[in-house]
């Protein structure tokens, strides 16, 4: 199993296609599994720099265009979908090539990572409190219940504070107790694509210009 990771515009998608083509020629085939949380959505092609059919060069891509944009992304569901495809590819001797810039999706697919779930009532109560009082009192409560989590989460990051408090209520354990070590589920090589910052900035500027010309505004309106 191979994972290609790195910053936006570093060239991950093109590298993954080239790897899949070469691996496929040398073995039982290779297919790509998307790990970009935004490319899971249908209709968000330009804004996510999704490879078009021609750019995929005949390599099959899994987990593109799975959800409507009105649906909230769920990493636990992504994990189930990704692992099913990884297991299916490995069972027939094909090499799975995971590619994407969403770190949590990559970890969910590759690591022994379990998600505690969610409770709509607890989440709604905490989010109401966040709206009414701001993140500081919630962060102070988190510091009492799980000092390590409070150190790791910025006092102004209301979304992460709410999640940590929700998990504590759900599990009865500190939030940090639910965060595993990096233990791989599969034999895997991870390739981190590094591009010097000035070159990366230039690539991003060029990409944004292409997005505007390709109709990004119209895509967002749609």
PDB file of C-alpha atoms in Angstrom:
ATOM      1  CA  UNK A   1       0.000   0.000   0.000  1.00  0.00           C
ATOM      2  CA  UNK A   2       1.286   3.458  -0.924  1.00  0.00           C
ATOM      3  CA  UNK A   3       0.096   6.831   0.362  1.00  0.00           C
ATOM      4  CA  UNK A   4       1.021  10.111  -1.339  1.00  0.00           C
ATOM      5  CA  UNK A   5       0.650  13.113   0.970  1.00  0.00           C
ATOM      6  CA  UNK A   6       1.696  16.740   0.970  1.00  0.00           C
ATOM      7  CA  UNK A   7       0.603  20.335   0.695  1.00  0.00           C
ATOM      8  CA  UNK A   8      -1.901  21.811  -1.739  1.00  0.00           C
ATOM      9  CA  UNK A   9      -0.453  22.119  -5.282  1.00  0.00           C
ATOM     10  CA  UNK A  10       2.591  19.984  -4.435  1.00  0.00           C
ATOM     11  CA  UNK A  11       1.800  17.581  -7.286  1.00  0.00           C
ATOM     12  CA  UNK A  12       0.332  14.658  -5.321  1.00  0.00           C
ATOM     13  CA  UNK A  13      -2.405  13.736  -7.780  1.00  0.00           C
ATOM     14  CA  UNK A  14      -0.137  13.584 -10.846  1.00  0.00           C
ATOM     15  CA  UNK A  15       2.493  11.617  -8.929  1.00  0.00           C
ATOM     16  CA  UNK A  16      -0.136   9.134  -7.737  1.00  0.00           C
ATOM     17  CA  UNK A  17      -1.313   8.550 -11.311  1.00  0.00           C
ATOM     18  CA  UNK A  18       2.259   7.969 -12.509  1.00  0.00           C
ATOM     19  CA  UNK A  19       2.915   5.580  -9.609  1.00  0.00           C
ATOM     20  CA  UNK A  20      -0.278   3.658 -10.340  1.00  0.00           C
ATOM     21  CA  UNK A  21       0.625   3.313 -14.018  1.00  0.00           C
ATOM     22  CA  UNK A  22       4.126   2.001 -13.244  1.00  0.00           C
ATOM     23  CA  UNK A  23       2.963  -0.306 -10.444  1.00  0.00           C
ATOM     24  CA  UNK A  24       0.170  -1.584 -12.646  1.00  0.00           C
ATOM     25  CA  UNK A  25       2.594  -2.439 -15.417  1.00  0.00           C
ATOM     26  CA  UNK A  26       4.874  -4.306 -13.000  1.00  0.00           C
ATOM     27  CA  UNK A  27       2.320  -6.197 -10.917  1.00  0.00           C
ATOM     28  CA  UNK A  28      -1.349  -7.078 -10.618  1.00  0.00           C
ATOM     29  CA  UNK A  29      -2.524  -3.553 -11.242  1.00  0.00           C
ATOM     30  CA  UNK A  30      -2.878  -0.404  -9.163  1.00  0.00           C
ATOM     31  CA  UNK A  31      -5.803   1.902  -8.445  1.00  0.00           C
ATOM     32  CA  UNK A  32      -6.124   5.218  -6.636  1.00  0.00           C
ATOM     33  CA  UNK A  33      -8.199   5.918  -3.533  1.00  0.00           C
ATOM     34  CA  UNK A  34      -9.037   9.558  -2.844  1.00  0.00           C
ATOM     35  CA  UNK A  35      -8.231  10.917   0.635  1.00  0.00           C
ATOM     36  CA  UNK A  36      -9.191  14.543  -0.012  1.00  0.00           C
ATOM     37  CA  UNK A  37     -12.308  15.275   2.048  1.00  0.00           C
ATOM     38  CA  UNK A  38     -13.594  17.896  -0.417  1.00  0.00           C
ATOM     39  CA  UNK A  39     -13.152  15.713  -3.517  1.00  0.00           C
ATOM     40  CA  UNK A  40     -15.672  13.313  -2.014  1.00  0.00           C
ATOM     41  CA  UNK A  41     -18.329  15.830  -3.080  1.00  0.00           C
ATOM     42  CA  UNK A  42     -20.065  15.891  -6.425  1.00  0.00           C
ATOM     43  CA  UNK A  43     -20.015  19.195  -8.292  1.00  0.00           C
ATOM     44  CA  UNK A  44     -16.937  20.632  -6.554  1.00  0.00           C
ATOM     45  CA  UNK A  45     -14.517  19.894  -9.392  1.00  0.00           C
ATOM     46  CA  UNK A  46     -12.807  23.209 -10.132  1.00  0.00           C
ATOM     47  CA  UNK A  47     -12.508  24.418  -6.544  1.00  0.00           C
ATOM     48  CA  UNK A  48     -10.922  21.174  -5.340  1.00  0.00           C
ATOM     49  CA  UNK A  49      -8.571  20.772  -8.336  1.00  0.00           C
ATOM     50  CA  UNK A  50     -10.091  17.354  -9.012  1.00  0.00           C
ATOM     51  CA  UNK A  51      -8.380  15.534 -11.888  1.00  0.00           C
ATOM     52  CA  UNK A  52     -10.555  15.271 -14.970  1.00  0.00           C
ATOM     53  CA  UNK A  53     -11.020  11.976 -16.858  1.00  0.00           C
ATOM     54  CA  UNK A  54      -8.170  12.709 -19.279  1.00  0.00           C
ATOM     55  CA  UNK A  55      -5.757  13.595 -16.444  1.00  0.00           C
ATOM     56  CA  UNK A  56      -6.509  10.279 -14.725  1.00  0.00           C
ATOM     57  CA  UNK A  57      -4.910   8.528 -17.754  1.00  0.00           C
ATOM     58  CA  UNK A  58      -7.070   5.443 -17.478  1.00  0.00           C
ATOM     59  CA  UNK A  59      -6.257   4.793 -13.801  1.00  0.00           C
ATOM     60  CA  UNK A  60      -9.383   3.960 -11.809  1.00  0.00           C
ATOM     61  CA  UNK A  61     -10.050   6.462  -8.999  1.00  0.00           C
ATOM     62  CA  UNK A  62     -12.153   5.404  -5.995  1.00  0.00           C
ATOM     63  CA  UNK A  63     -14.123   7.734  -3.685  1.00  0.00           C
ATOM     64  CA  UNK A  64     -14.504  10.707  -5.985  1.00  0.00           C
ATOM     65  CA  UNK A  65     -17.982  12.274  -6.277  1.00  0.00           C
ATOM     66  CA  UNK A  66     -19.587  10.103  -3.568  1.00  0.00           C
ATOM     67  CA  UNK A  67     -21.684  12.652  -1.665  1.00  0.00           C
ATOM     68  CA  UNK A  68     -23.933  15.597  -2.460  1.00  0.00           C
ATOM     69  CA  UNK A  69     -22.689  18.982  -1.248  1.00  0.00           C
ATOM     70  CA  UNK A  70     -25.660  19.210   1.137  1.00  0.00           C
ATOM     71  CA  UNK A  71     -24.312  16.291   3.172  1.00  0.00           C
ATOM     72  CA  UNK A  72     -21.936  16.788   6.091  1.00  0.00           C
ATOM     73  CA  UNK A  73     -18.613  14.987   5.681  1.00  0.00           C
ATOM     74  CA  UNK A  74     -18.122  12.207   8.195  1.00  0.00           C
ATOM     75  CA  UNK A  75     -14.611  10.807   8.644  1.00  0.00           C
ATOM     76  CA  UNK A  76     -15.887   7.645  10.337  1.00  0.00           C
ATOM     77  CA  UNK A  77     -17.983   6.875   7.249  1.00  0.00           C
ATOM     78  CA  UNK A  78     -15.020   7.759   5.018  1.00  0.00           C
ATOM     79  CA  UNK A  79     -12.903   5.275   6.991  1.00  0.00           C
ATOM     80  CA  UNK A  80     -15.411   2.503   6.347  1.00  0.00           C
ATOM     81  CA  UNK A  81     -15.586   3.281   2.621  1.00  0.00           C
ATOM     82  CA  UNK A  82     -11.806   3.605   2.212  1.00  0.00           C
ATOM     83  CA  UNK A  83     -10.941   0.429   4.091  1.00  0.00           C
ATOM     84  CA  UNK A  84     -13.499  -1.572   2.113  1.00  0.00           C
ATOM     85  CA  UNK A  85     -11.791  -0.497  -1.104  1.00  0.00           C
ATOM     86  CA  UNK A  86      -8.277  -1.048   0.256  1.00  0.00           C
ATOM     87  CA  UNK A  87      -9.194  -4.567   1.371  1.00  0.00           C
ATOM     88  CA  UNK A  88     -10.877  -5.353  -1.949  1.00  0.00           C
ATOM     89  CA  UNK A  89      -7.876  -4.179  -3.985  1.00  0.00           C
ATOM     90  CA  UNK A  90      -5.394  -6.073  -1.812  1.00  0.00           C
ATOM     91  CA  UNK A  91      -7.503  -9.243  -2.002  1.00  0.00           C
ATOM     92  CA  UNK A  92      -7.071  -9.331  -5.780  1.00  0.00           C
ATOM     93  CA  UNK A  93      -3.397  -8.408  -5.755  1.00  0.00           C
ATOM     94  CA  UNK A  94      -3.795  -4.802  -6.888  1.00  0.00           C
ATOM     95  CA  UNK A  95      -1.820  -2.015  -5.207  1.00  0.00           C
ATOM     96  CA  UNK A  96      -3.934   0.667  -3.498  1.00  0.00           C
ATOM     97  CA  UNK A  97      -2.471   4.168  -3.920  1.00  0.00           C
ATOM     98  CA  UNK A  98      -4.003   6.555  -1.391  1.00  0.00           C
ATOM     99  CA  UNK A  99      -3.682  10.243  -2.268  1.00  0.00           C
ATOM    100  CA  UNK A 100      -4.927  13.426  -0.681  1.00  0.00           C
ATOM    101  CA  UNK A 101      -4.304  16.420   1.492  1.00  0.00           C
ATOM    102  CA  UNK A 102      -6.749  15.678   4.317  1.00  0.00           C
ATOM    103  CA  UNK A 103      -4.561  14.362   7.132  1.00  0.00           C
ATOM    104  CA  UNK A 104      -7.416  12.937   9.189  1.00  0.00           C
ATOM    105  CA  UNK A 105      -8.723  10.985   6.188  1.00  0.00           C
ATOM    106  CA  UNK A 106      -5.253   9.537   5.567  1.00  0.00           C
ATOM    107  CA  UNK A 107      -4.923   8.515   9.218  1.00  0.00           C
ATOM    108  CA  UNK A 108      -8.452   7.104   9.295  1.00  0.00           C
ATOM    109  CA  UNK A 109      -7.664   4.872   6.331  1.00  0.00           C
ATOM    110  CA  UNK A 110      -4.169   3.747   7.319  1.00  0.00           C
ATOM    111  CA  UNK A 111      -3.907   3.790  11.116  1.00  0.00           C
ATOM    112  CA  UNK A 112      -5.602   1.844  13.889  1.00  0.00           C
ATOM    113  CA  UNK A 113      -7.924   4.740  14.612  1.00  0.00           C
ATOM    114  CA  UNK A 114     -11.368   4.387  16.169  1.00  0.00           C
ATOM    115  CA  UNK A 115     -13.895   7.203  16.382  1.00  0.00           C
ATOM    116  CA  UNK A 116     -15.971   7.545  19.567  1.00  0.00           C
ATOM    117  CA  UNK A 117     -19.079   8.577  17.653  1.00  0.00           C
ATOM    118  CA  UNK A 118     -21.303  11.549  18.360  1.00  0.00           C
ATOM    119  CA  UNK A 119     -24.475  12.433  20.256  1.00  0.00           C
ATOM    120  CA  UNK A 120     -26.684  15.090  18.611  1.00  0.00           C
ATOM    121  CA  UNK A 121     -28.205  16.187  21.940  1.00  0.00           C
ATOM    122  CA  UNK A 122     -24.836  16.657  23.673  1.00  0.00           C
ATOM    123  CA  UNK A 123     -23.375  18.361  20.601  1.00  0.00           C
ATOM    124  CA  UNK A 124     -26.365  20.741  20.285  1.00  0.00           C
ATOM    125  CA  UNK A 125     -26.185  21.684  23.983  1.00  0.00           C
ATOM    126  CA  UNK A 126     -22.451  22.403  23.812  1.00  0.00           C
ATOM    127  CA  UNK A 127     -22.766  24.351  20.556  1.00  0.00           C
ATOM    128  CA  UNK A 128     -25.561  26.471  22.051  1.00  0.00           C
ATOM    129  CA  UNK A 129     -23.341  27.218  25.026  1.00  0.00           C
ATOM    130  CA  UNK A 130     -20.508  28.087  22.638  1.00  0.00           C
ATOM    131  CA  UNK A 131     -22.761  30.521  20.757  1.00  0.00           C
ATOM    132  CA  UNK A 132     -24.060  32.104  23.969  1.00  0.00           C
ATOM    133  CA  UNK A 133     -20.860  32.342  26.013  1.00  0.00           C
ATOM    134  CA  UNK A 134     -17.960  31.967  23.592  1.00  0.00           C
ATOM    135  CA  UNK A 135     -15.140  29.394  23.696  1.00  0.00           C
ATOM    136  CA  UNK A 136     -13.282  30.587  26.822  1.00  0.00           C
ATOM    137  CA  UNK A 137     -15.589  29.073  29.504  1.00  0.00           C
ATOM    138  CA  UNK A 138     -15.731  25.804  27.563  1.00  0.00           C
ATOM    139  CA  UNK A 139     -11.945  25.751  27.302  1.00  0.00           C
ATOM    140  CA  UNK A 140     -11.674  26.332  31.062  1.00  0.00           C
ATOM    141  CA  UNK A 141     -13.975  23.343  31.651  1.00  0.00           C
ATOM    142  CA  UNK A 142     -11.864  21.234  29.292  1.00  0.00           C
ATOM    143  CA  UNK A 143      -8.740  22.257  31.251  1.00  0.00           C
ATOM    144  CA  UNK A 144     -10.354  20.877  34.413  1.00  0.00           C
ATOM    145  CA  UNK A 145     -11.437  17.591  32.820  1.00  0.00           C
ATOM    146  CA  UNK A 146      -8.499  16.943  30.493  1.00  0.00           C
ATOM    147  CA  UNK A 147      -5.505  19.286  30.957  1.00  0.00           C
ATOM    148  CA  UNK A 148      -3.515  17.617  28.155  1.00  0.00           C
ATOM    149  CA  UNK A 149      -6.322  18.204  25.652  1.00  0.00           C
ATOM    150  CA  UNK A 150      -6.674  21.824  26.789  1.00  0.00           C
ATOM    151  CA  UNK A 151      -2.947  22.361  26.204  1.00  0.00           C
ATOM    152  CA  UNK A 152      -3.220  20.948  22.682  1.00  0.00           C
ATOM    153  CA  UNK A 153      -6.366  22.871  21.660  1.00  0.00           C
ATOM    154  CA  UNK A 154      -6.247  26.652  21.266  1.00  0.00           C
ATOM    155  CA  UNK A 155      -8.656  28.536  23.580  1.00  0.00           C
ATOM    156  CA  UNK A 156     -10.359  30.130  20.564  1.00  0.00           C
ATOM    157  CA  UNK A 157     -10.966  26.885  18.636  1.00  0.00           C
ATOM    158  CA  UNK A 158     -14.596  26.400  19.628  1.00  0.00           C
ATOM    159  CA  UNK A 159     -15.251  23.514  17.231  1.00  0.00           C
ATOM    160  CA  UNK A 160     -12.446  21.348  18.628  1.00  0.00           C
ATOM    161  CA  UNK A 161     -13.262  22.271  22.240  1.00  0.00           C
ATOM    162  CA  UNK A 162     -16.881  21.210  21.725  1.00  0.00           C
ATOM    163  CA  UNK A 163     -15.775  17.920  20.192  1.00  0.00           C
ATOM    164  CA  UNK A 164     -13.384  17.170  23.062  1.00  0.00           C
ATOM    165  CA  UNK A 165     -16.060  17.861  25.693  1.00  0.00           C
ATOM    166  CA  UNK A 166     -18.570  15.759  23.738  1.00  0.00           C
ATOM    167  CA  UNK A 167     -16.199  12.777  23.660  1.00  0.00           C
ATOM    168  CA  UNK A 168     -15.517  13.125  27.393  1.00  0.00           C
ATOM    169  CA  UNK A 169     -19.261  13.019  28.102  1.00  0.00           C
ATOM    170  CA  UNK A 170     -19.820  10.109  25.722  1.00  0.00           C
ATOM    171  CA  UNK A 171     -16.963   7.896  26.880  1.00  0.00           C
ATOM    172  CA  UNK A 172     -16.402   8.960  30.478  1.00  0.00           C
ATOM    173  CA  UNK A 173     -12.685   9.164  29.658  1.00  0.00           C
ATOM    174  CA  UNK A 174     -10.325  12.055  28.855  1.00  0.00           C
ATOM    175  CA  UNK A 175     -10.418  13.098  25.215  1.00  0.00           C
ATOM    176  CA  UNK A 176      -6.681  12.381  24.887  1.00  0.00           C
ATOM    177  CA  UNK A 177      -7.329   8.758  25.911  1.00  0.00           C
ATOM    178  CA  UNK A 178      -9.222   8.270  22.632  1.00  0.00           C
ATOM    179  CA  UNK A 179      -6.306   9.481  20.487  1.00  0.00           C
ATOM    180  CA  UNK A 180      -4.163   6.512  19.419  1.00  0.00           C
ATOM    181  CA  UNK A 181      -0.516   6.273  18.499  1.00  0.00           C
ATOM    182  CA  UNK A 182       0.489   6.011  14.838  1.00  0.00           C
ATOM    183  CA  UNK A 183       0.014   2.252  14.509  1.00  0.00           C
ATOM    184  CA  UNK A 184      -0.375   1.161  10.889  1.00  0.00           C
ATOM    185  CA  UNK A 185      -3.248  -1.107   9.932  1.00  0.00           C
ATOM    186  CA  UNK A 186      -1.606  -2.055   6.618  1.00  0.00           C
ATOM    187  CA  UNK A 187       1.970  -2.514   5.366  1.00  0.00           C
ATOM    188  CA  UNK A 188       2.477   0.931   3.874  1.00  0.00           C
ATOM    189  CA  UNK A 189       4.961   3.341   2.342  1.00  0.00           C
ATOM    190  CA  UNK A 190       4.039   6.995   2.770  1.00  0.00           C
ATOM    191  CA  UNK A 191       5.560   9.455   0.308  1.00  0.00           C
ATOM    192  CA  UNK A 192       5.553  13.071   1.461  1.00  0.00           C
ATOM    193  CA  UNK A 193       5.861  15.470  -1.477  1.00  0.00           C
ATOM    194  CA  UNK A 194       7.931  18.518  -0.527  1.00  0.00           C
ATOM    195  CA  UNK A 195       8.129  21.649  -2.664  1.00  0.00           C
ATOM    196  CA  UNK A 196      10.148  24.730  -1.575  1.00  0.00           C
ATOM    197  CA  UNK A 197       7.803  27.427  -0.305  1.00  0.00           C
ATOM    198  CA  UNK A 198       8.460  30.073  -3.010  1.00  0.00           C
ATOM    199  CA  UNK A 199       7.779  27.505  -5.751  1.00  0.00           C
ATOM    200  CA  UNK A 200       4.690  26.231  -3.926  1.00  0.00           C
ATOM    201  CA  UNK A 201       3.321  29.773  -3.593  1.00  0.00           C
ATOM    202  CA  UNK A 202       3.825  30.322  -7.335  1.00  0.00           C
ATOM    203  CA  UNK A 203       2.045  27.038  -8.115  1.00  0.00           C
ATOM    204  CA  UNK A 204      -0.910  27.996  -5.914  1.00  0.00           C
ATOM    205  CA  UNK A 205      -1.182  31.431  -7.564  1.00  0.00           C
ATOM    206  CA  UNK A 206      -1.157  29.818 -11.015  1.00  0.00           C
ATOM    207  CA  UNK A 207      -3.764  27.248  -9.899  1.00  0.00           C
ATOM    208  CA  UNK A 208      -6.097  29.952  -8.561  1.00  0.00           C
ATOM    209  CA  UNK A 209      -5.800  31.860 -11.849  1.00  0.00           C
ATOM    210  CA  UNK A 210      -6.735  28.669 -13.741  1.00  0.00           C
ATOM    211  CA  UNK A 211      -9.703  28.128 -11.404  1.00  0.00           C
ATOM    212  CA  UNK A 212     -11.098  31.596 -12.101  1.00  0.00           C
ATOM    213  CA  UNK A 213     -10.713  31.107 -15.851  1.00  0.00           C
ATOM    214  CA  UNK A 214     -12.315  27.650 -15.674  1.00  0.00           C
ATOM    215  CA  UNK A 215     -15.471  28.989 -14.033  1.00  0.00           C
ATOM    216  CA  UNK A 216     -15.003  28.704 -10.262  1.00  0.00           C
ATOM    217  CA  UNK A 217     -17.593  31.389  -9.507  1.00  0.00           C
ATOM    218  CA  UNK A 218     -20.227  29.668 -11.606  1.00  0.00           C
ATOM    219  CA  UNK A 219     -19.420  26.327  -9.947  1.00  0.00           C
ATOM    220  CA  UNK A 220     -19.874  27.822  -6.464  1.00  0.00           C
ATOM    221  CA  UNK A 221     -23.182  29.441  -7.507  1.00  0.00           C
ATOM    222  CA  UNK A 222     -24.406  26.074  -8.820  1.00  0.00           C
TER     223      UNK A 222
END
